[in-house]
Short mmCIF file of C-alpha atoms and ligand atoms in Angstrom, two decimals:
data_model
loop_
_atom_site.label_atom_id
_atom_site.label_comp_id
_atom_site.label_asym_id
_atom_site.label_seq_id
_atom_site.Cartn_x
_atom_site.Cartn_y
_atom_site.Cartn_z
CA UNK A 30 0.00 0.00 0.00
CA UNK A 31 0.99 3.70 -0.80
CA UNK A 32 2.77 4.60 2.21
CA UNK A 33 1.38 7.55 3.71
CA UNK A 34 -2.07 5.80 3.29
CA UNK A 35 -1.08 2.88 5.16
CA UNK A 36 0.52 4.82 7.78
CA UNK A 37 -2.44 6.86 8.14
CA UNK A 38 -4.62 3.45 9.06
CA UNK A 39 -2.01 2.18 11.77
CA UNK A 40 -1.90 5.46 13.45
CA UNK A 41 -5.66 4.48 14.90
CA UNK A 42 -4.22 1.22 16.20
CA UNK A 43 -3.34 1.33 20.31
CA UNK A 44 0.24 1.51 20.83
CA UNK A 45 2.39 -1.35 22.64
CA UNK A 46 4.66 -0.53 25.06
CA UNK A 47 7.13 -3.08 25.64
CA UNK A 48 10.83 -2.14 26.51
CA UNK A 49 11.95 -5.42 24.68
CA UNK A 50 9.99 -4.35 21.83
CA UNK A 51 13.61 -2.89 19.82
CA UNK A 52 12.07 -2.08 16.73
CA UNK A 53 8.06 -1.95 15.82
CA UNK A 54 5.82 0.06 13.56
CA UNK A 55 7.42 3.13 13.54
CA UNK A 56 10.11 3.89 11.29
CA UNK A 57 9.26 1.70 8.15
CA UNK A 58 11.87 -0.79 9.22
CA UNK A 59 12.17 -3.99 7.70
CA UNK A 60 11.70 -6.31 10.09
CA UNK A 61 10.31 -6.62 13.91
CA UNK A 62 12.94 -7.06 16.94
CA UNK A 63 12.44 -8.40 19.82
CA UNK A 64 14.82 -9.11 23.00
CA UNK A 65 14.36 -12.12 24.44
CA UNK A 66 18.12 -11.65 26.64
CA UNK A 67 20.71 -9.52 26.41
CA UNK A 68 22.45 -11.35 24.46
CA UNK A 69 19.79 -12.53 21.62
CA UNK A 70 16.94 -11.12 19.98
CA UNK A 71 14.36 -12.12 17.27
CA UNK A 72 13.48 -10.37 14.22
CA UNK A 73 10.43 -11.48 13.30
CA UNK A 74 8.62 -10.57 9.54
CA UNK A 75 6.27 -11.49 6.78
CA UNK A 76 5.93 -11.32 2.89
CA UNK A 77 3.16 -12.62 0.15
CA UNK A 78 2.62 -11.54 -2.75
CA UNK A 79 0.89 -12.91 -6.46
CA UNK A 80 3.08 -14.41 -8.93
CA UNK A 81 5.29 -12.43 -11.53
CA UNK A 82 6.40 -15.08 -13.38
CA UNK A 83 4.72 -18.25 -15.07
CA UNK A 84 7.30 -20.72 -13.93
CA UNK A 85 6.12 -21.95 -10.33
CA UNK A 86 9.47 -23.37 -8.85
CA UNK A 87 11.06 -19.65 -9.63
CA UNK A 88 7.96 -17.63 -8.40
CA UNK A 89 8.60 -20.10 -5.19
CA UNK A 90 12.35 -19.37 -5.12
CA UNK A 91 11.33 -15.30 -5.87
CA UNK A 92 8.75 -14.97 -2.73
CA UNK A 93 11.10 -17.08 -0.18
CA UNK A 94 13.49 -14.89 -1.11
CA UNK A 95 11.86 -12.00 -1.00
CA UNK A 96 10.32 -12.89 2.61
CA UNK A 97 14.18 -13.84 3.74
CA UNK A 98 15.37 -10.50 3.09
CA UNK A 99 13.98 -8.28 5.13
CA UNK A 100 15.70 -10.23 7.83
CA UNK A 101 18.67 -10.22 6.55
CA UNK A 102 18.19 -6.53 5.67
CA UNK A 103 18.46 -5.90 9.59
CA UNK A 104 22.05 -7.91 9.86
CA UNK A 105 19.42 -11.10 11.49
CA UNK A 106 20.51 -14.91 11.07
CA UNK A 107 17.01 -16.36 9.51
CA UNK A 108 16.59 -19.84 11.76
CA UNK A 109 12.84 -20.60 10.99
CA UNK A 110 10.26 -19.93 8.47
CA UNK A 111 6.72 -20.79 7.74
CA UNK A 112 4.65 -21.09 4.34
CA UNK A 113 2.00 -18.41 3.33
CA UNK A 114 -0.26 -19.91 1.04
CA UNK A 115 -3.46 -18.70 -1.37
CA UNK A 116 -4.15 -21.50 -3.77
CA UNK A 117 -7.78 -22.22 -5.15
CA UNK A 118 -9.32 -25.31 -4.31
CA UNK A 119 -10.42 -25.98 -8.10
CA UNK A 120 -9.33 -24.91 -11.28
CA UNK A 121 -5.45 -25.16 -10.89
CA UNK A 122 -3.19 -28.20 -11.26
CA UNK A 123 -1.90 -29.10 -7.56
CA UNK A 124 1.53 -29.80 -9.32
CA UNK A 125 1.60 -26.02 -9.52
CA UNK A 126 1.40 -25.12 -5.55
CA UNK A 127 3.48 -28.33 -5.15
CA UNK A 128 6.31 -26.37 -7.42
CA UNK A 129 5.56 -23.44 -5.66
CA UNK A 130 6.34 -25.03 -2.10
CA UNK A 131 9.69 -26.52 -3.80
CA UNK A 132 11.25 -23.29 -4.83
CA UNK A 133 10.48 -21.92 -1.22
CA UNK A 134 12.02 -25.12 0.27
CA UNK A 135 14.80 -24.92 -1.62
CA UNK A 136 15.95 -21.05 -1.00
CA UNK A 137 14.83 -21.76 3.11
CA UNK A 138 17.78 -24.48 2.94
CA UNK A 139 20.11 -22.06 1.09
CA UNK A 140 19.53 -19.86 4.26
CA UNK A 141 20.75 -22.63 6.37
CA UNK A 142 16.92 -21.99 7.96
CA UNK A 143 14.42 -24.38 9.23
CA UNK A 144 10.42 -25.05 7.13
CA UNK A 145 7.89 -26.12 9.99
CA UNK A 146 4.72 -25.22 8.54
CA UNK A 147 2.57 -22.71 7.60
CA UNK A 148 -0.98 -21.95 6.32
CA UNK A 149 -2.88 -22.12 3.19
CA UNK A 150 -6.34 -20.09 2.34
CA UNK A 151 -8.49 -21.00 -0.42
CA UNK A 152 -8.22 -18.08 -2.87
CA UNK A 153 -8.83 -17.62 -6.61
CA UNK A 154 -5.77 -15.65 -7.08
CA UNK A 155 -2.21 -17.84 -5.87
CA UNK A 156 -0.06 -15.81 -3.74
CA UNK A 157 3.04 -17.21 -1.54
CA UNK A 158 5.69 -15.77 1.18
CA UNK A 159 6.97 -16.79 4.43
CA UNK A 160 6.48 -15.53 7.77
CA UNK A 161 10.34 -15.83 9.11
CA UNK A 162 11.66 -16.16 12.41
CA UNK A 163 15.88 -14.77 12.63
CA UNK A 164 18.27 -14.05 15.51
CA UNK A 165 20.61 -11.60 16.40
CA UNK A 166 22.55 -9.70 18.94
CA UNK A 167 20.63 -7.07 20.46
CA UNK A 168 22.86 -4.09 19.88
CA UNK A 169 24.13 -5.39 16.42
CA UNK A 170 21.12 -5.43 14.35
CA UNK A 171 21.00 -2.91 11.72
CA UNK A 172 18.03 -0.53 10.49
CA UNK A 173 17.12 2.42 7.75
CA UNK A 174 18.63 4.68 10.62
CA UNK A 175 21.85 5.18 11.66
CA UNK A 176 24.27 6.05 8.46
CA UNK A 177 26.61 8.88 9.34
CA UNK A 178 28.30 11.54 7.58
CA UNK A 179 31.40 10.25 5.09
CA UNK A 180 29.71 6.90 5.24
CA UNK A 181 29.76 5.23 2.02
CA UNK A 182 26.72 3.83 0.35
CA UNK A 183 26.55 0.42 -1.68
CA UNK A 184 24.02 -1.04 -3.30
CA UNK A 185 24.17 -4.92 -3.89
CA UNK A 186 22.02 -6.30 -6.97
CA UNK A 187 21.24 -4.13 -10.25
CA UNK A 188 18.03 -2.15 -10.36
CA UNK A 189 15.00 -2.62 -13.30
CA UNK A 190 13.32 -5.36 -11.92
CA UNK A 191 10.17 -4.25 -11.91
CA UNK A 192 9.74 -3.04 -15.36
CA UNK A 193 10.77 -6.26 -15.95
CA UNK A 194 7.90 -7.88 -14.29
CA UNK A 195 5.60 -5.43 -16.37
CA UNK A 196 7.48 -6.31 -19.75
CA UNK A 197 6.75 -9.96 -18.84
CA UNK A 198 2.99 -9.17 -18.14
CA UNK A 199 2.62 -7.52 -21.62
CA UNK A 200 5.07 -10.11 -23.44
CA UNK A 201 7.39 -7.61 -24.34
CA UNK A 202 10.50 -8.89 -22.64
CA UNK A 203 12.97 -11.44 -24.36
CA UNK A 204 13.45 -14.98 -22.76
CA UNK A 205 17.13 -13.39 -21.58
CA UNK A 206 16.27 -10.95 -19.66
CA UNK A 207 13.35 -12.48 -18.12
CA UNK A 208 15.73 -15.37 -16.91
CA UNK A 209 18.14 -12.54 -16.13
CA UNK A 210 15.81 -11.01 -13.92
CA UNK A 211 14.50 -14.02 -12.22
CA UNK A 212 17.67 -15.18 -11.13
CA UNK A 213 18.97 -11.60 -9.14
CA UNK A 214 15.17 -12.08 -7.61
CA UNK A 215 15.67 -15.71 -6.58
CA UNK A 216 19.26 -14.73 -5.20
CA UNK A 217 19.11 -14.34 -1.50
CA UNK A 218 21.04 -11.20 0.46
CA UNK A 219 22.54 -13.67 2.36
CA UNK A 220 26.12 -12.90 1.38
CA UNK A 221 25.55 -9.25 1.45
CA UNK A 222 24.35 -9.39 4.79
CA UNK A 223 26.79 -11.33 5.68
CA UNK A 224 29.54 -8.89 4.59
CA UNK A 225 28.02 -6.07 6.07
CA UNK A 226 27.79 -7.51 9.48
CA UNK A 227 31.96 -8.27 9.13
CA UNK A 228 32.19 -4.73 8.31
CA UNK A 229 30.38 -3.16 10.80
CA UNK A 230 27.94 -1.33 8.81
CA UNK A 231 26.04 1.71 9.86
CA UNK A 232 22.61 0.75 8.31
CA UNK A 233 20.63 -0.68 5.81
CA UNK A 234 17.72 -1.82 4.53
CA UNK A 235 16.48 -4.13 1.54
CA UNK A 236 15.04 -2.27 -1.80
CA UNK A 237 11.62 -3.70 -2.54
CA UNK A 238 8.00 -1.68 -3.58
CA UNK A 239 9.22 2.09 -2.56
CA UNK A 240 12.57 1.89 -5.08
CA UNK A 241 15.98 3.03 -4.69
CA UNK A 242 15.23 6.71 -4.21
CA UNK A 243 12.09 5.76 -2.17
CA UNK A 244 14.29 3.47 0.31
CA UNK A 245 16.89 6.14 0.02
CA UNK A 246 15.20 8.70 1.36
CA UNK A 247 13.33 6.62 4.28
CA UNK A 248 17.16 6.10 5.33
CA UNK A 249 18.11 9.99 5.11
CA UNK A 250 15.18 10.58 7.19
CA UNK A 251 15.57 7.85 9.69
CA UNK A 252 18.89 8.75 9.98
CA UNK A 253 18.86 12.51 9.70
CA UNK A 254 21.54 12.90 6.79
CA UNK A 255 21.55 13.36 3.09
CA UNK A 256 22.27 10.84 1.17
CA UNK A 257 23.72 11.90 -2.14
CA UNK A 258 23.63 9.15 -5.15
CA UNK A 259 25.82 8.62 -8.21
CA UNK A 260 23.07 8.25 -10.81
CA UNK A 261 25.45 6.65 -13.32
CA UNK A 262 27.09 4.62 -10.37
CA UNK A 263 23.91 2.73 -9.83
CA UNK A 264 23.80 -1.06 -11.41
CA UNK A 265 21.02 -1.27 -13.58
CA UNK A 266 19.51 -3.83 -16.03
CA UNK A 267 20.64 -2.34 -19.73
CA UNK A 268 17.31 -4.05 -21.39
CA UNK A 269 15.20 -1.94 -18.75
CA UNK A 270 16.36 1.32 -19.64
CA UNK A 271 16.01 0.36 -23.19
CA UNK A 272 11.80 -0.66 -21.89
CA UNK A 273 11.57 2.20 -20.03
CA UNK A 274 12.41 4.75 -23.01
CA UNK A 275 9.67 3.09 -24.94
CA UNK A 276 7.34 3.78 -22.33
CA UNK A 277 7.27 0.61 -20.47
CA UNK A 278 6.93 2.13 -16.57
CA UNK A 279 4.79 0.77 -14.32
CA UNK A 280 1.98 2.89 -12.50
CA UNK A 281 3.75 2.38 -8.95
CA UNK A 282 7.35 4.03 -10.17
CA UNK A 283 5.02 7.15 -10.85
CA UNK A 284 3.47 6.64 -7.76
CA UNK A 285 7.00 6.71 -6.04
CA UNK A 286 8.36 9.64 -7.90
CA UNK A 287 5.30 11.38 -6.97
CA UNK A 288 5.62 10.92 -3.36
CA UNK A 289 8.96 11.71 -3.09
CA UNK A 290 9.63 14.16 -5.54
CA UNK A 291 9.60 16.90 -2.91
CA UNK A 292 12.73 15.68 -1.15
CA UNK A 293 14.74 14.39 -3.56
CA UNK A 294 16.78 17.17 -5.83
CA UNK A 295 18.08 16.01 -8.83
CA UNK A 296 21.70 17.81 -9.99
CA UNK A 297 22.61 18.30 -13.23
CA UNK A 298 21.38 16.53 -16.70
CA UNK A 299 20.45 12.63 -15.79
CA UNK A 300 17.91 11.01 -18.51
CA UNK A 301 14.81 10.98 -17.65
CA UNK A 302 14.69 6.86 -18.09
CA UNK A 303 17.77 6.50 -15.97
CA UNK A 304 15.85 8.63 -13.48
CA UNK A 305 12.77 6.59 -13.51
CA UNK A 306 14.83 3.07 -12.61
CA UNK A 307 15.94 4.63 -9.57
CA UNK A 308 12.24 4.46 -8.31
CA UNK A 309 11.23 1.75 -9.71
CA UNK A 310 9.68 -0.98 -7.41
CA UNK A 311 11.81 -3.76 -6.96
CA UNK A 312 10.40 -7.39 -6.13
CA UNK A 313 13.46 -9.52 -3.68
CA UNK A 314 15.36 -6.04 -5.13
CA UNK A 315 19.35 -5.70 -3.54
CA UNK A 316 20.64 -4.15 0.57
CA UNK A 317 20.84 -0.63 0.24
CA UNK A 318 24.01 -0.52 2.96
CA UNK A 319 25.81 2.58 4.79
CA UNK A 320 29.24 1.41 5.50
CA UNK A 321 32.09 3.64 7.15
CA UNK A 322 34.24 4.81 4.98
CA UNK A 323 37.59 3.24 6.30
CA UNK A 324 35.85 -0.15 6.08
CA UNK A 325 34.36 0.28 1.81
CA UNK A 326 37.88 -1.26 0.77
CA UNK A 327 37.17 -4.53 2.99
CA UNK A 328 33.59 -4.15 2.52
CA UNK A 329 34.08 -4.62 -1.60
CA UNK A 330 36.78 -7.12 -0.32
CA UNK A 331 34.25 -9.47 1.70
CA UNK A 332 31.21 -8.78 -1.04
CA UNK A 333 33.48 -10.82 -3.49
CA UNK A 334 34.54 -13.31 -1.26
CA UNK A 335 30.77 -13.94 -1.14
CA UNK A 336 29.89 -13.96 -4.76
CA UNK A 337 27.93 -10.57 -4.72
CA UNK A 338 29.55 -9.83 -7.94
CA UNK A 339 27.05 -6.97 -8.92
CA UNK A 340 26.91 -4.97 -6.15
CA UNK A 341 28.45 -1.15 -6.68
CA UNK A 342 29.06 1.96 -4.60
CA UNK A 343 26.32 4.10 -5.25
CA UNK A 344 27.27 7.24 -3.41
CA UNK A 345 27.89 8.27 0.18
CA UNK A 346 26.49 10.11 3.09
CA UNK A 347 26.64 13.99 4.50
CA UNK A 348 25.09 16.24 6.83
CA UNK A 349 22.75 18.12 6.27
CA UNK A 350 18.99 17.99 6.44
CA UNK A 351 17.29 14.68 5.56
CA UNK A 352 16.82 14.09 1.39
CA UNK A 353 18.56 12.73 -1.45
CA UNK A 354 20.21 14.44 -4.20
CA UNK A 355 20.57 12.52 -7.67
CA UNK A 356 23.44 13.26 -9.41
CO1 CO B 410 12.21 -4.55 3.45
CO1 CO B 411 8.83 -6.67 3.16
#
C-alpha cells in the first residue's frame, strides 16, 4: 500500500509498550525485533505476494526470497520460516502449488533456515511468502537509521526489476532478460548481509516496492543525513532502460516519484529513463548498505569473497537535512 495511506490506518491502532519491543511500527523498518536476553533477539517478519512469473518453482524461489530479506536486511541470522499460502481449491493443477512449495524449500535451505509449517487459504488468485523467524545480537542489528556523515553507500544487486515484471505481463521482454531477472530475484542477500555484518555497517535496509530513491530517502530521514547518489554509479539492467524509453513504466514508479519528488533534488542533466529506474519498485530487489568509509575497501573485499559480484558503490552520506540528491 501507498505509504502515507497505510501509515495513516495504523496510526488508529493502540500503541504497545514493551521495553523489549527494539524495533516496531514506527520507522518503516524492515523487520520486527524483539529481546528475548541480552544477548539474543528475534526479528520477526512477513511477505506474500501474487506471482510475476509463469514458472512456479522460480515464483517459489522469488517470494522465499523476497520474505528472507527483510531479515537479513536488519544484519538477522534467519533460523525458521513458515509457508504463506493462497491457492484455489479448483481450477489449478496441484503440481503447480506443489512447485511453488519446492522453490520456497529450496531457497529456506540455502539460508541454512528451518520449514515447519505454515498456512494455506483457499483463494482464486495464488499468492506465496513466508512468515520468518531470525536471531541476532541485540545491539548489532542494523536498520534504515543510523548512516553517518562520510559513510559510504553500496548497493548490492542491479536495479529494473520491476519493469521487468511489467514487460513480462505484456510479453514484451525477451526470454534473456526475463531469466536474467528471475535469477537476481531468486538470489538471496545472504552474502551481502553477511559482509556487512563483518564490516560493521552503519545501516541498511532491503530495496523492494518504494525503489531506490524511495528506500533512500526513508534512510536519510531515519537517519537525519543526506544521502547523495551517483546516478550513473547505480547497477542497472541495460534491457530496462532500453523498456523504459519506450514507455514501459509501471503505475507504482510514478506513484513513487510522486511521493517523493519533494525531497529528492536532482543535480545536473540525468535522462529521464535513468531517473525513472531509480524508483522503480523492486520485487526480492538488492541491501541498500551505509558502511564507514575506512571499512568500503574490505567491505568490496568481503562482497566478493561472497559472490555478490554486482553490487556497486552508489554514493555516500553527509550532513545536512534529511533528502537525497541525484546526481
Ligand atoms: Co524490506
Ligand atoms: Co517486506
Amino acid at each position: 500500500m501507498p505509504p502515507a495511506e497505510l501509515a495513516e490506518i495504523l496510526a488508529a491502532l493502540p500503541k504497545f509498550e514493551d521495553p523489549n519491543l527494539l524495533v516496531g511500527f514506527e520507522g518503516s523498518s524492515d523487520a520486527a525485533v524483539y529481546r528475548l536476553r541480552d544477548d539474543l533477539a528475534l526479528v520477526c517478519t512477513v511477505d506474500f505476494f501474487t506471482p510475476i512469473v509463469d514458472d512456479p518453482f522460480w515464483f517459489g524461489q522469488i517470494a522465499a526470497a523476497n520474505s528472507l530479506s527483510d531479515v537479513y536486511a536488519m544484519g538477522g541470522r534467519p533460523i525458521l520460516a513458515l509457508n504463506v499460502v493462497c491457492f484455489p481449491k479448483k481450477g489449478l493443477p496441484k503440481e503447480l502449488l506443489k512447485e511453488i512449495l519446492r522453490g520456497g524449500c529450496q531457497k529456506v535451505q540455502e539460508a541454512e533456515a528451518v520449514l515447519a509449517g505454515g498456512h494455506s487459504v483457499d483463494d482464486p488468485e495464488v499468492k506465496y511468502g513466508l512468515s520468518v523467524v531470525g536471531v541476532v545480537h541485540p545491539e548489532r542489528y542494523l536498520t534504515n537509521a543510523g548512516a553517518r556523515p562520510g559513510d559510504r553507500l553500496f548497493l548490492t544487486k542491479p536495479l529494473g526489476l520491476g519493469i521487468v515484471a511489467t514487460a513480462i505481463k505484456g510479453n514484451l521482454a525477451t526470454e534473456s532478460l526475463v531469466q536474467r531477472a528471475i535469477e537476481i530475484m531468486a538470489t538471496l542477500n545472504k552474502g551481502a548481509a553477511e559482509a556487512m555484518l563483518e564490516v560493521g555497517a552503519h545501516a541498511a535496509t532491503d530495496i523492494t516496492g518504494f525503489g531506490l530513491l524511495g528506500h533512500a530517502l526513508e534512510m536519510a530521514e531515519a537517519s537525519e543525513v543526506e544521502l547523495v547518489v551517483e546516478a550513473h554509479k547505480v547497477p542497472v539492467l541495460q534491457e530496462a532502460l532500453e523498456l523504459v524509453s519506450m514507455g514501459m513504466v509501471p503505475e507504482g514508479d510514478y506513484e513513487n516519484i510522486r511521493f517523493c519528488e519533494k525531497k529528492v533534488k536532482v543535480e545536473g542533466n540525468i535522462e529521464e529513463s535513468l531517473l525513472t529506474i531509480l524508483y522503480d519498485a523492486q520485487t526480492s530487489g538488492g541491501l541498500l548498505i551505509s558502511v564507514p568509509e575506512d571499512k568500503a575497501p574490505l567491505f568490496w573485499e568481503r562482497l566478493l569473497a561472497k559472490g555478490v559480484f554486482e553490487a556497486a558503490e552508489i554514493g555516500f552520506v553527509r550532513q545536512g537535512s534529511p533528502r537525497v540528491v541525484v546526481r
